[in-house]
XYZ file of C-alpha atoms in Angstrom:
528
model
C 23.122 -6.416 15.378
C 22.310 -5.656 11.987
C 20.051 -3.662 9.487
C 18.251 -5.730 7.069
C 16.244 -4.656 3.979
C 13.632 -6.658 2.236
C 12.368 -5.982 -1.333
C 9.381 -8.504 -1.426
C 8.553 -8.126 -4.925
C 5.756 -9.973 -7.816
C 8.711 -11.606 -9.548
C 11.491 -11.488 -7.738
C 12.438 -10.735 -3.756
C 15.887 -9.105 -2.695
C 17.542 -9.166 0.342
C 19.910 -7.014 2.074
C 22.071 -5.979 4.680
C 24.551 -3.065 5.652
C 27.230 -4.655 6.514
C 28.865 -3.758 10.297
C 32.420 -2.687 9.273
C 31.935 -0.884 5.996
C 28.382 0.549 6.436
C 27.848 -0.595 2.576
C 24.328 -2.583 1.419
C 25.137 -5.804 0.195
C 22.825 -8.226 -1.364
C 22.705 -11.789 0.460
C 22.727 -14.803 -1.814
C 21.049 -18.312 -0.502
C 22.094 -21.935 -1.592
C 19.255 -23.280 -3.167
C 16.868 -19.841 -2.750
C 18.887 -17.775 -5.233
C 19.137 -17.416 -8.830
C 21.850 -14.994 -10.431
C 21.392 -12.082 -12.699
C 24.881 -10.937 -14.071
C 25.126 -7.295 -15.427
C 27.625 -4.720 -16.074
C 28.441 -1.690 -13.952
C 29.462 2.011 -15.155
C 32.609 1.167 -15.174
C 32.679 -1.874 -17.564
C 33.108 -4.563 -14.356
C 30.889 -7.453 -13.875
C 28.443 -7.558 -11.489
C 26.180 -10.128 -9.932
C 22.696 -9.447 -8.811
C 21.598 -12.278 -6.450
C 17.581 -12.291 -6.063
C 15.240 -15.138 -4.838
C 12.467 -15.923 -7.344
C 9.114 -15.062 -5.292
C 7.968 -18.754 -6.380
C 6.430 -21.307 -3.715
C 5.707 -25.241 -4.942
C 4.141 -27.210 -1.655
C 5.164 -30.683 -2.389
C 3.678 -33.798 -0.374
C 3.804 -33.501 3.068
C 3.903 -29.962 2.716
C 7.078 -29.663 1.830
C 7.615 -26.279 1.366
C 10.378 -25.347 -2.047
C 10.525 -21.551 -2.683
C 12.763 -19.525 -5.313
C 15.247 -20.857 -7.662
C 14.619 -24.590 -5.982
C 11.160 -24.398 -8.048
C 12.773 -23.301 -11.495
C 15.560 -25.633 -11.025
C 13.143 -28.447 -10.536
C 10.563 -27.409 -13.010
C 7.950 -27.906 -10.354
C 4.583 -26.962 -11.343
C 5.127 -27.807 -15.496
C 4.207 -31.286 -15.235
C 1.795 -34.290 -14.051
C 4.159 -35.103 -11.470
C 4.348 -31.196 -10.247
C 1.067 -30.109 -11.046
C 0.619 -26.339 -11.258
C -2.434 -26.503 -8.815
C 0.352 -26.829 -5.898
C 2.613 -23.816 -7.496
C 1.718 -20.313 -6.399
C 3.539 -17.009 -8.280
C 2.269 -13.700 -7.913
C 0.911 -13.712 -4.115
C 2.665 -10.484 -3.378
C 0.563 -8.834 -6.149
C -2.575 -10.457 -4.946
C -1.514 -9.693 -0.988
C -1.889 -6.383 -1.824
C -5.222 -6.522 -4.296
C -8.352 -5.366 -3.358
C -9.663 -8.735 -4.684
C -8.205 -11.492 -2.398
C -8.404 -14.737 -4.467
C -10.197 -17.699 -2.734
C -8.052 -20.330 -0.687
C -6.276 -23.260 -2.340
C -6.703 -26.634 -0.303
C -3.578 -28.565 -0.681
C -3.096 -31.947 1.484
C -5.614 -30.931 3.849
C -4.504 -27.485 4.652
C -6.165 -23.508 2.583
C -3.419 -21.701 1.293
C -4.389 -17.693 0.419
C -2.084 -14.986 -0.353
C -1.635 -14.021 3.062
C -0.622 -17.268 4.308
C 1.605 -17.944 1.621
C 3.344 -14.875 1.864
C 3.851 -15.489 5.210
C 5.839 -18.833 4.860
C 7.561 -17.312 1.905
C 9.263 -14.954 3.817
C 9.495 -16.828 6.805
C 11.513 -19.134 5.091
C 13.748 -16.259 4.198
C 14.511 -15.182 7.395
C 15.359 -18.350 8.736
C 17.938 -18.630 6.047
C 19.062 -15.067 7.228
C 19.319 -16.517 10.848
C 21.233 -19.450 9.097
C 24.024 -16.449 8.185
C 24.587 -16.061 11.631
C 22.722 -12.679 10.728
C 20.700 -11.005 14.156
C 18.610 -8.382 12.866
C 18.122 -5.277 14.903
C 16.008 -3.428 12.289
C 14.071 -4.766 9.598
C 13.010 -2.308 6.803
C 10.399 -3.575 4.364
C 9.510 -1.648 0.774
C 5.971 -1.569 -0.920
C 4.534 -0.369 -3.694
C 4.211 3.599 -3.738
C -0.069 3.360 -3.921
C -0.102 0.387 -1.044
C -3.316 0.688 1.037
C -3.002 0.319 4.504
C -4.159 -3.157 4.931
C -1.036 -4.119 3.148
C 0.841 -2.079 5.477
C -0.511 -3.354 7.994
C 0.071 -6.936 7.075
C 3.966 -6.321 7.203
C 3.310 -4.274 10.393
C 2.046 -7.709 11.672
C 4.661 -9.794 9.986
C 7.313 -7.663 11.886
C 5.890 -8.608 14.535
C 5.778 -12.123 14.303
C 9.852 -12.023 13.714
C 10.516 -9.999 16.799
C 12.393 -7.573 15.280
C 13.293 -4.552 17.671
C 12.566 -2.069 14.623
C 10.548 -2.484 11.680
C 9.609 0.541 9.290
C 8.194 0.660 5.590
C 9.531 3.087 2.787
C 7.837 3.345 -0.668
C 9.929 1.094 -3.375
C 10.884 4.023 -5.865
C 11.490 6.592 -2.874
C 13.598 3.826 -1.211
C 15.901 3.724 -5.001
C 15.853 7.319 -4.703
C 17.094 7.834 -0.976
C 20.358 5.379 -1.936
C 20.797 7.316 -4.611
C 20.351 10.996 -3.029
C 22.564 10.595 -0.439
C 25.808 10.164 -1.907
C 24.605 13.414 -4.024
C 22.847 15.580 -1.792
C 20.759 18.261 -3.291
C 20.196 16.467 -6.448
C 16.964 16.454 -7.659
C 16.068 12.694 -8.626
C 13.369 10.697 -10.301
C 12.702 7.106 -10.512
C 11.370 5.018 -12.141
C 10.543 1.614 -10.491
C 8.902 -0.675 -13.433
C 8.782 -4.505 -11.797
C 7.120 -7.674 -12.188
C 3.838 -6.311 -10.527
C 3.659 -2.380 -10.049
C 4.628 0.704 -11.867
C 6.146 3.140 -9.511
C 7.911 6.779 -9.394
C 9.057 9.319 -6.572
C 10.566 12.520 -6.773
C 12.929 12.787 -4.151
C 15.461 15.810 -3.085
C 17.819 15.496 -0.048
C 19.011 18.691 1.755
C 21.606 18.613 4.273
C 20.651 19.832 8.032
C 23.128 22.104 8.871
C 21.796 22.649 12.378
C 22.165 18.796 12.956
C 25.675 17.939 12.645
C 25.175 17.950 8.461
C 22.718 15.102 8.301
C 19.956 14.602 5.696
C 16.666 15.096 5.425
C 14.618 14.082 2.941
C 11.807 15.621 1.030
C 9.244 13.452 -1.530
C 7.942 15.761 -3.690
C 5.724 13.836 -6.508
C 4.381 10.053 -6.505
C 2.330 8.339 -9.167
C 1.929 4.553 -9.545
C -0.390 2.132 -11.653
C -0.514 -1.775 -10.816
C 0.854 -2.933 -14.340
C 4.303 -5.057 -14.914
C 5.859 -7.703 -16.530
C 3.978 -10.778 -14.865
C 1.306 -9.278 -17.235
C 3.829 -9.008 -20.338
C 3.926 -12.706 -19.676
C 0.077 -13.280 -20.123
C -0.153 -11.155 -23.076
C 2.612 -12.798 -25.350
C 0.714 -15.470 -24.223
C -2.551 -14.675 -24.782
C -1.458 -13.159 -28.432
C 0.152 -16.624 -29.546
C -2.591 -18.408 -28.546
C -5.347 -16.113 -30.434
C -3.196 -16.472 -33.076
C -3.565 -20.481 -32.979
C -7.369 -19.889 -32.231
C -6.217 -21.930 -29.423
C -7.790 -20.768 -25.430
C -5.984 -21.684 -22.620
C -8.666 -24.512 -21.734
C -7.807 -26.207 -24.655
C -3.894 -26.281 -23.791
C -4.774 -27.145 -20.251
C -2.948 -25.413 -17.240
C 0.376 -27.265 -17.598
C 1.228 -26.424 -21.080
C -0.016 -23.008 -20.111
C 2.309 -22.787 -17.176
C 4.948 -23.903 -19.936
C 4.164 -21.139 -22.343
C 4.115 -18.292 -19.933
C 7.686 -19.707 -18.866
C 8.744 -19.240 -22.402
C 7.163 -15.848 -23.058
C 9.191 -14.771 -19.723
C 12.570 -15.928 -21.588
C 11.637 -14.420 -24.721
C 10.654 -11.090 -23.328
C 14.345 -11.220 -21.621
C 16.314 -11.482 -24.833
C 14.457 -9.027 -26.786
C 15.840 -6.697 -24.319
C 19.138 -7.594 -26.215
C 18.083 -9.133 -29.698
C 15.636 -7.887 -32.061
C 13.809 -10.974 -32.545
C 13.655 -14.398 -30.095
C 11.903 -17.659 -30.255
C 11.462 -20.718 -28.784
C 10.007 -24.012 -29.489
C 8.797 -26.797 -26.918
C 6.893 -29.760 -27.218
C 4.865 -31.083 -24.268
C 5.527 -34.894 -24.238
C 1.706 -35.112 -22.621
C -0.350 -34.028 -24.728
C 1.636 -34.911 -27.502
C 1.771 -30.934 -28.752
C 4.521 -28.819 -30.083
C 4.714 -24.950 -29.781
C 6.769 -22.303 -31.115
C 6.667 -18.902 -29.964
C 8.303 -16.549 -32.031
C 8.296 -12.503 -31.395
C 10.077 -9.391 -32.610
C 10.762 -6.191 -30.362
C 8.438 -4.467 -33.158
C 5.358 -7.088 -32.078
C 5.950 -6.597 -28.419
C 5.627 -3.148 -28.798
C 2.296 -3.386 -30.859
C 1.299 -5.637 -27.810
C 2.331 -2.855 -25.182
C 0.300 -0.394 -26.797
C -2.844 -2.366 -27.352
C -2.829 -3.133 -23.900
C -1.937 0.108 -22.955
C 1.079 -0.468 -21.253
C 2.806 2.179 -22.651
C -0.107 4.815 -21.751
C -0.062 3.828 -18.467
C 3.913 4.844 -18.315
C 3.111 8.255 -19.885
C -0.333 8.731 -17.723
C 2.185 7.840 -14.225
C 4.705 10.186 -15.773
C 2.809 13.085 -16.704
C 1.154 12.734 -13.158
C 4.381 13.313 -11.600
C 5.644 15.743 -13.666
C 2.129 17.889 -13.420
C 2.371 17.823 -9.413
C 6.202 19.025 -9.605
C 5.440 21.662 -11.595
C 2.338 22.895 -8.772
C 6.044 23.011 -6.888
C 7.696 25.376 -9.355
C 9.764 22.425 -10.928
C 10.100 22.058 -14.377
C 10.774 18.582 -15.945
C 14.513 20.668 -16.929
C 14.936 20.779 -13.310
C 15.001 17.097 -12.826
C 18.711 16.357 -12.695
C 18.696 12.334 -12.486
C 16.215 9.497 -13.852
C 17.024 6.071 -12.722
C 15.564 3.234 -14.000
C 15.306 0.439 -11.571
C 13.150 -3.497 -12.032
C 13.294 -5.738 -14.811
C 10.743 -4.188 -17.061
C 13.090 -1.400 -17.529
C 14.784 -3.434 -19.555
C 12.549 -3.295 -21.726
C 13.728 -1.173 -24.969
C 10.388 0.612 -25.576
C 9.902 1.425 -22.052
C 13.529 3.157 -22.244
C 13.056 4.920 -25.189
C 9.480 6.561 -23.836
C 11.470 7.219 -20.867
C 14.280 8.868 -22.956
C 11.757 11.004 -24.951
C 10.706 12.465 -21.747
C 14.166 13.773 -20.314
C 16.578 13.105 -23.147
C 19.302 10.170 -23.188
C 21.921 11.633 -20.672
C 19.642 12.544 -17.536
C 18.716 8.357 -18.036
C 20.702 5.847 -15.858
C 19.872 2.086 -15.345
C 22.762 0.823 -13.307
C 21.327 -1.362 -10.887
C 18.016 -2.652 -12.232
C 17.834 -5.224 -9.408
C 18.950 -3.716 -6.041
C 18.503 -0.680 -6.432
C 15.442 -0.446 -3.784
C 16.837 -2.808 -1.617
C 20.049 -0.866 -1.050
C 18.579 1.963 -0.873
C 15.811 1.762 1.694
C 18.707 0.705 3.968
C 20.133 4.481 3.492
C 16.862 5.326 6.102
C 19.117 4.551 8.929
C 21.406 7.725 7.361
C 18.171 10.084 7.164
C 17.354 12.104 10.221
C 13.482 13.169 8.600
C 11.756 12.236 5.302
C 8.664 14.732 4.200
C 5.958 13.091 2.743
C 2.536 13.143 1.514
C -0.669 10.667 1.484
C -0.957 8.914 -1.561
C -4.287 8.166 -1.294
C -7.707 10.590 -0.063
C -8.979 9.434 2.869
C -12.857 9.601 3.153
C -15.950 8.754 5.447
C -18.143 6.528 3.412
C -21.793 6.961 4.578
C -24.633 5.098 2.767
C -27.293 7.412 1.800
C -31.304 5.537 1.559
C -32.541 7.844 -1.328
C -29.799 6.614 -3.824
C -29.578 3.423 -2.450
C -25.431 4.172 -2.772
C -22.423 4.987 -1.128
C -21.390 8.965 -1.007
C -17.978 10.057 0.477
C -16.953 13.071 2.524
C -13.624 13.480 2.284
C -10.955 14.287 5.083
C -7.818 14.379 3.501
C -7.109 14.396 -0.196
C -4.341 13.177 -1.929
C -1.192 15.210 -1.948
C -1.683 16.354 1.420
C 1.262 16.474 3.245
C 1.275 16.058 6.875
C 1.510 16.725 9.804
C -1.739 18.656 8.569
C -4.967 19.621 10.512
C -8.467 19.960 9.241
C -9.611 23.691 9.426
C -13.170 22.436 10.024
C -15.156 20.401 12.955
C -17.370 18.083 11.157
C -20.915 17.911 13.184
C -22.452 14.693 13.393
C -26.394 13.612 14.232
C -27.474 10.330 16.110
C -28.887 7.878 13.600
C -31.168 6.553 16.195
C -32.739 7.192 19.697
C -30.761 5.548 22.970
C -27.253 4.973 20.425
C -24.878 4.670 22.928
C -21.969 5.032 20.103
C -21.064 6.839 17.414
C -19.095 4.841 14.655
C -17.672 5.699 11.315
C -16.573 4.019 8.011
C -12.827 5.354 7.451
C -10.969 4.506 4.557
C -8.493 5.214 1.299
C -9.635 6.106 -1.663
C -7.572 5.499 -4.654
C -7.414 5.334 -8.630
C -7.387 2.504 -10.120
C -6.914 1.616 -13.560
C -8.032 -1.281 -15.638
C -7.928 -2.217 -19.775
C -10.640 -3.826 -22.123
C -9.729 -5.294 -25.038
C -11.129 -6.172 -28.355
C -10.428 -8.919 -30.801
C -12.091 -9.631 -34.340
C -12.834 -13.185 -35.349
C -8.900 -13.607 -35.946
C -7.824 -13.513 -32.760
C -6.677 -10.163 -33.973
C -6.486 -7.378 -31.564
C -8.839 -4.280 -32.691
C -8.901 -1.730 -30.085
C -8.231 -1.135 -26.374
C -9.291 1.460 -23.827
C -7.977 2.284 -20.888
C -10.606 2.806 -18.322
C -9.626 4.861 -14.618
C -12.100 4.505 -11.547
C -12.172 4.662 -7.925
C -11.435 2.079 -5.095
C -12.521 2.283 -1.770
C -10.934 0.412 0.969
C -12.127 0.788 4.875
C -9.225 0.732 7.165
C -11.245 -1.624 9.339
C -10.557 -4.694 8.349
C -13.779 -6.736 10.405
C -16.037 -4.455 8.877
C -16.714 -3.199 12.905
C -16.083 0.403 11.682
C -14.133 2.849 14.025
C -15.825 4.230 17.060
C -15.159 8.001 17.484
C -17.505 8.569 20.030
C -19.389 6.947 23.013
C -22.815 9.011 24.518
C -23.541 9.515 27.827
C -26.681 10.109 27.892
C -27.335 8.192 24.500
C -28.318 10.561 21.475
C -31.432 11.438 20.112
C -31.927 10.792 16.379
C -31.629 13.865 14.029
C -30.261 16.351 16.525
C -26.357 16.956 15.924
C -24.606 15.746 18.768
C -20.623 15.702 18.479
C -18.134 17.651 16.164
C -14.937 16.140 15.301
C -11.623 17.728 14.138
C -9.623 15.092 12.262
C -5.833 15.968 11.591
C -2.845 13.516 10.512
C 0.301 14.037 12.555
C 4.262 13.266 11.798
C 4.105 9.922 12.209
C 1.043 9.853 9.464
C -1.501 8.472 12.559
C -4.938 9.768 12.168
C -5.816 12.002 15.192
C -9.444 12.965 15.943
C -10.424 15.914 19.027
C -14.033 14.838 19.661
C -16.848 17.333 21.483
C -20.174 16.669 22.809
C -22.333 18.978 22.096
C -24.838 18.194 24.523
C -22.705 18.282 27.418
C -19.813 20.207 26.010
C -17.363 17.490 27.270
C -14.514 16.884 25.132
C -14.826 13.659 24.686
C -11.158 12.881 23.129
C -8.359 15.519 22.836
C -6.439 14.531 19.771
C -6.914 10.761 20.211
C -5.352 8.143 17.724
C -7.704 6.898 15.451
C -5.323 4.718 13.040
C -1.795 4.732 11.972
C -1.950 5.097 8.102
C 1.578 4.185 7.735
């Protein structure tokens, strides 16, 4: 029986294993799935990242090709492949608040959720294939996931009938892997992908008491939903303006063409100052030439505030540490980990920060694979919410939504409310009393402007708040039932909410009319 580890990420998905004898993580590599990425270690040797594109192409009859079998056969950049049957990016939309409407393909809707599904289906039956019988299965998402997204891989463990499934945060996961070969350390990382911008602050203290294991304690967590996928677009985007050309007029395949060429180019400016490419799409009869230097990406970064987003998710972190009594000189360890990393301006903001020595990219692809396998090492992991959970309630004068919040963010748990919340009967004979719970986060999103040129002219950067119910069905959660049924406007139960060690929501429920308690510390949902 083994542990596996899966790294379901916007661009690319990693899988791993510890293996039996040695207790290592190793990365598994797939015939046909996997496509290479060769580095260099600290000490000079040559290493090989193995990672499965997260690409899906449903050919006829439903044949399903997934990974590096889609690049290899150029499916979705031509008349023959269309890119109407090629989906990229489902993990990102999977866990947007926006779900994008279902593709019908040969009869059958594919969404994000079912596509997901098959995509990593099709995984694990290649991990079966490796005569490979998975005991626990440990999935990483994005630090500011909302629960539904949990909850779908929840679901999905389910479904593979794996004995144990748990969840760890991507850049805590790098962190743990990291921490426990050098307990005590003080570590940051930085997790920049293909879809999400993440960072933990993680320390790991030995347990004396416990025959010297670790425990492991998350101190500060920012994120923002920004990555390379969107790099892509914008190099994109920016030649095209600069052709006074739209992305109607070049029609979806040669824009499925371009973006594949602004990928490659935004790869070897991480090791040449300049890269270009030139293609000519035999359909249309069109040629193109894209053509970039670092110095214009970086322009691009900033107008689209890439960059700010980095320094907001940075400063966030560093401003909640510091409520801790830790300095940004205490911080002994920043590891870059995902492919945006690679970027040189994203480095050298990074550098500013903490100076060149404390920075360390050494495993840019695996790093949060490998290391949410070092769970099975960690006896206890302290954590907080990420998100403030709220009632909504819908008030008639405003005609809007107000919140009364339970929990903020930064909250760590187990943690009780110090205050019953009283609430009334909303009408005569209710037999029920039922309340919108749910997660309120920041989200952040960028306008731009462009002059008659094409030109870019300004950009803001604008930060509001998303609300997302933890009840799926829109059914609400019922908190309460009334025997006898309420009266309207008297108060008629008060509830004490808490969060307990396993991050459920608990609610002890009294009626005031009877003084029953109606439920003593009853589970109201398992935020994580």
């Amino acid at each position: 029986m083994t542990t596996v580890a899966i790294d379901f990420g916007t661009s690319n998905t990693v899988i791993s294993i510890l293996e039996v004898d040695t207790q290592q993580p190793k990365s598994l590599r797939f015939p046909n799935l996997s496509r290479v990425f060769v580095g260099v270690n600290p000490q000079g040797e040559r290493v090989e990242y193995p990672v499965i594109p997260s690409l899906m192409f449903i050919k006829l009859g439903n044949n399903i090709i997934l990974g590096e079998g889609v690049i290899s056969q150029r499916l979705g950049l031509s008349q023959s492949y269309p890119p109407e049957r090629l989906f990229k990016k489902f993990k990102r939309d999977l866990a947007g608040d926006y779900q994008p409407p279902a593709i019908q393909i040969d009869g059958i809707n594919y969404n994000s959720v079912s596509i997901s599904e098959l995509f990593i289906q099709a995984i694990w039956t290649e991990i079966k294939k490796q005569k490979i019988e998975p005991s626990h299965l440990i999935f990483t998402v994005p630090v500011g996931a909302f629960e539904r997204y949990l909850d779908w891989f929840r679901d999905l463990g389910q479904k593979l009938n794996v004995p144990q499934v748990s969840i760890v945060d991507e850049s805590t996961a790098a962190a743990l892997g990291y921490a426990i070969k050098n307990p005590g350390q003080l570590i940051l990382v930085v997790d920049f992908g293909g879809g999400t911008l993440d960072l933990s602050l993680v320390k790991t203290v030995n347990n004396s008491h416990e025959n010297n294991s670790l425990r492991a304690e998350v101190l500060a967590k920012s994120e923002a939903y920004v990555g390379g996928e969107d790099i892509d677009v914008w190099i994109v985007d920016d030649y095209l303006h600069s052709q006074n050309l739209t992305p109607e007029q070049v029609g979806k395949i040669s824009y499925q063409n371009l973006l594949e060429i602004a990928e490659r180019l935004k790869i070897q400016l991480s090791k040449n100052p300049t890269a270009s490419e030139s293609w000519f799409d035999d359909e249309s009869f069109m040629s193109y030439e894209l053509k970039i230097t670092r110095e214009k990406l970086e322009e691009i970064l900033e107008y689209r505030q890439f960059l700010q987003q980095l320094r907001d998710a940075l400063d966030e972190v560093l401003t909640f540490a510091l409520k801790k009594g830790i300095s940004k000189n205490d911080i002994e360890q920043v590891l870059l980990v995902g492919g945006s990393c690679l970027i040189p301006a994203v480095q050298q903001l990074i550098i500013s920060y903490f100076g060149k020595a404390k920075v360390k990219l050494n495993k840019p692809f695996d790093a949060v694979c490998h290391g949410a396998l070092a769970i099975t090492q960690i006896t206890e992991i302290d954590d907080f919410l990420r998100h403030s959970y709220a009632i909504r309630l819908w008030e008639s004068c405003s005609k809007s939504y107000v919140y009364h919040h339970l929990f903020t963010k930064g909250t760590k748990y187990p943690y009780q409310l110090d205050q019953w919340l009283t609430l009334q009967a909303a009408n005569n004979g209710q037999t029920e009393i039922r309340l919108d719970i749910g997660e309120v986060g920041e989200m952040t999103q960028t306008e731009i402007a462009f002059d008659a040129l094409g030109r870019m002219t300004s950009s803001t950067l604008q930060h509001q708040e998303s609300y997302r119910s933890l009840d799926t069905q829109g059914k609400q959660v019922c908190v309460a039932k009334l025997n006898p049924p309420g009266a309207a406007g008297f108060d008629r139960i008060a509830v004490l909410f808490e969060v307990d060690f396993r991050r459920t929501l608990l609610a002890t429920v009294k009626d005031l009319l009877t003084g029953e308690i109606l439920a003593n510390r009853g589970e109201i949902y398992k935020l994580k």
